C-alpha positions as MATLAB code, in Angstrom:
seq = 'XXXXXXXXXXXXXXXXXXXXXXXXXXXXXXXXXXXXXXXXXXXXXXXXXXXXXXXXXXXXXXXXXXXXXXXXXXXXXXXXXXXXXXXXXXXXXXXXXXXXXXXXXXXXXXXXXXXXXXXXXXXXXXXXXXXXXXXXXXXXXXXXXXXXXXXXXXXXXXXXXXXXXXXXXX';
ca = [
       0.000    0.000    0.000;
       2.615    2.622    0.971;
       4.429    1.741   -2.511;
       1.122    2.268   -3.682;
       0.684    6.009   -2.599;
       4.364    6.519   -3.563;
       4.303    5.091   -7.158;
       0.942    7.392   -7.286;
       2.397   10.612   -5.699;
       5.325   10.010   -8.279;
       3.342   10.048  -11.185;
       0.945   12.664  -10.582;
       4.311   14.735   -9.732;
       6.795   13.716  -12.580;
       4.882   11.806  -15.442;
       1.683   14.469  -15.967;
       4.064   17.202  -16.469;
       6.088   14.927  -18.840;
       2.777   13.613  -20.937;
       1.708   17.585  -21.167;
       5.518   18.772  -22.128;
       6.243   15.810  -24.351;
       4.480   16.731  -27.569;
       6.568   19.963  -27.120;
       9.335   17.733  -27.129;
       9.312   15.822  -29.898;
       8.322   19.231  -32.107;
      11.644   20.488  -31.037;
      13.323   17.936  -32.682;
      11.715   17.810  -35.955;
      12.911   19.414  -39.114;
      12.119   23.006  -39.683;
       8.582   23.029  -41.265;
       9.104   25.608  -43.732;
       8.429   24.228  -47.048;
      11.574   25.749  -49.570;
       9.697   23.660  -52.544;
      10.081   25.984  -55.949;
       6.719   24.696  -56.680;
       6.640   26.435  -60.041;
       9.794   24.630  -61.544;
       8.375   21.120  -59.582;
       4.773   22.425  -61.723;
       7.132   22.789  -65.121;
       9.224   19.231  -64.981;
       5.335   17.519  -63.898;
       3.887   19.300  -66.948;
       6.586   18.687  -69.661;
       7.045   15.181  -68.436;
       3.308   14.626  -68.481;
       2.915   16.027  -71.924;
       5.986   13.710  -73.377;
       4.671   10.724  -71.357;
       1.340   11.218  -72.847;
       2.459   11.626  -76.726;
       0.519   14.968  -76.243;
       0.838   17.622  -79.085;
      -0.108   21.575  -79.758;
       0.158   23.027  -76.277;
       0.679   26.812  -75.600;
       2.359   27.324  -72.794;
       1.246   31.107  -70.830;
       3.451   33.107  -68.908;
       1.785   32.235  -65.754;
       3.210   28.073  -66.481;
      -0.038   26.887  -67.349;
      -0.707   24.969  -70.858;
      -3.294   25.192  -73.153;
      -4.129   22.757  -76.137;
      -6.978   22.955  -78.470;
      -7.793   19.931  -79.428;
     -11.276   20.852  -81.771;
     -11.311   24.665  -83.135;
     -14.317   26.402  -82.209;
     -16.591   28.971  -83.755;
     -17.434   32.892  -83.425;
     -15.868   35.559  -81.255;
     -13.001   34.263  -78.652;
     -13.601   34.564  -74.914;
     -13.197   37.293  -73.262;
     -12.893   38.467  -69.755;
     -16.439   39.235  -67.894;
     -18.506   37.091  -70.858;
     -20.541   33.710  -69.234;
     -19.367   30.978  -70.502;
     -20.735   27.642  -70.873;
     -18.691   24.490  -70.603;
     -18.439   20.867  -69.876;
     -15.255   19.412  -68.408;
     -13.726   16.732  -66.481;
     -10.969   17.348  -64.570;
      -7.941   15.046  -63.636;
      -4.852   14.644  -61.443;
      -1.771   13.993  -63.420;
      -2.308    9.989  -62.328;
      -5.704    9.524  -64.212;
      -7.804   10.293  -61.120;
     -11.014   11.942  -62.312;
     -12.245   14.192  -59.684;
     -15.075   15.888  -61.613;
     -16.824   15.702  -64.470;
     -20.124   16.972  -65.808;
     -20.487   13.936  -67.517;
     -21.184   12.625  -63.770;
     -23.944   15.007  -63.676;
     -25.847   14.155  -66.531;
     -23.560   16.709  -68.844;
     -25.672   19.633  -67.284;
     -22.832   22.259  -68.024;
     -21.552   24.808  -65.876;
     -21.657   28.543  -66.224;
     -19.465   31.135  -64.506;
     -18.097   34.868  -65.722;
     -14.466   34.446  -66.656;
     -11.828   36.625  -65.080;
     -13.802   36.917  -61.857;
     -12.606   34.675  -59.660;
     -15.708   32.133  -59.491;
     -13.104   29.508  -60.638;
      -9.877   28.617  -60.632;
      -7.107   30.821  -61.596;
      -6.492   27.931  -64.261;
      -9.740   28.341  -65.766;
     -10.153   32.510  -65.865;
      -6.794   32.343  -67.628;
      -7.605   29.162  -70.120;
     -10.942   29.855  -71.403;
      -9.636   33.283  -72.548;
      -9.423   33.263  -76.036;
     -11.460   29.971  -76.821;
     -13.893   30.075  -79.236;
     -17.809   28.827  -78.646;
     -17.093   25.181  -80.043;
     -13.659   24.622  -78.779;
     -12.709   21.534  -76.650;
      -9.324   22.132  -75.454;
      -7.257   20.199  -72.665;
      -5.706   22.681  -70.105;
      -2.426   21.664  -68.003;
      -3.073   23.571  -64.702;
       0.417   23.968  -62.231;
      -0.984   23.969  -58.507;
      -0.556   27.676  -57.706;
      -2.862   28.005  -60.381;
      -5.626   25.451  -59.155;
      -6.077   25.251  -55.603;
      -2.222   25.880  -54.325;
      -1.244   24.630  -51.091;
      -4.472   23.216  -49.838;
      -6.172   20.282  -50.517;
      -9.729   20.193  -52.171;
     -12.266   16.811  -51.472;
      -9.958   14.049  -53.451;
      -7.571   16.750  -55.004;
      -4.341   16.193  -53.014;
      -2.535   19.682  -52.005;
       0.812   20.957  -54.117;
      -1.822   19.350  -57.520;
      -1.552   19.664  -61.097;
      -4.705   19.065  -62.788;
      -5.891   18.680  -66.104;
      -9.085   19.594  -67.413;
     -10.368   18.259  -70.475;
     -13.242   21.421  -71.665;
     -15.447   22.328  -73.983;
     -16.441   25.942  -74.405;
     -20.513   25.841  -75.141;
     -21.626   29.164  -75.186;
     -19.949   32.886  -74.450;
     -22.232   35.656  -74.047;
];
């Protein structure tokens, strides 16, 4: 009994403080958390390799890094910032993971105004210049889709590709 009380005097005097310090611990000893990643040349090498990989031809690439292809020319005036547009899509990670598609949704398309921010940074930039018609594949680096955070199945740090077609710009 009196080992008892000692054994229990010990540990509420020596082992609660050490469960409660312990996590600050073990931080201490970790690696510095700051991520030094150039994610726009990691983006670049993904892309390029992706597009050689993939026997894929005709893409553009922006000054911002991301890559356009038109894969069926469309009709009409080309997009402009501030029009809606129409489209149907289906997006991808680089592995063949579709995330989303409109096909899922009985190909009822989705309309937003380009160039104000009610998409992806990917997608104000991409459907600029496509004409009503158009199906076009777009190679998205991650700063450009949803950057450092992750998004339902899209993993953070992702390139995506969307595979669109530009229905209607008004």
């Amino acid at each position: 009994m009196l080992f008892s009380s000692f054994c229990s005097a010990v540990s509420r005097r020596f082992l609660a403080p050490l469960l409660i310090m312990l996590p600050l611990l073990l931080a201490g000893c970790q690696s510095d958390p700051t991520d030094n990643t150039d994610y726009a040349t990691r983006d670049e090498q993904l892309i390029t390799d992706y597009i050689k990989a993939n026997n894929l031809t005709g893409f553009e690439r922006r000054a911002s890094g991301l890559y356009v292809a038109v894969t069926q020319p469309g009709t009409g005036n080309p997009a402009v910032a501030g029009q809606q547009l129409t489209t149907l899509y289906t997006g991808l990670t680089l592995d063949g993971r579709i995330f989303d598609s409109t096909a899922s949704r009985n190909n009822d398309p989705l309309t937003f105004t380009v160039g104000r921010g009610q998409v992806i940074q990917g997608w104000d930039e991409g459907f600029i210049g496509l004409r009503p018609g158009s199906k076009a594949i777009l190679l998205i680096p991650s700063d450009l889709a949803y950057g450092a955070r992750a998004t339902g199945p899209i993993p953070a740090r992702s390139v995506l590709r969307f595979d669109v077609e530009l229905l209607r710009a008004q």
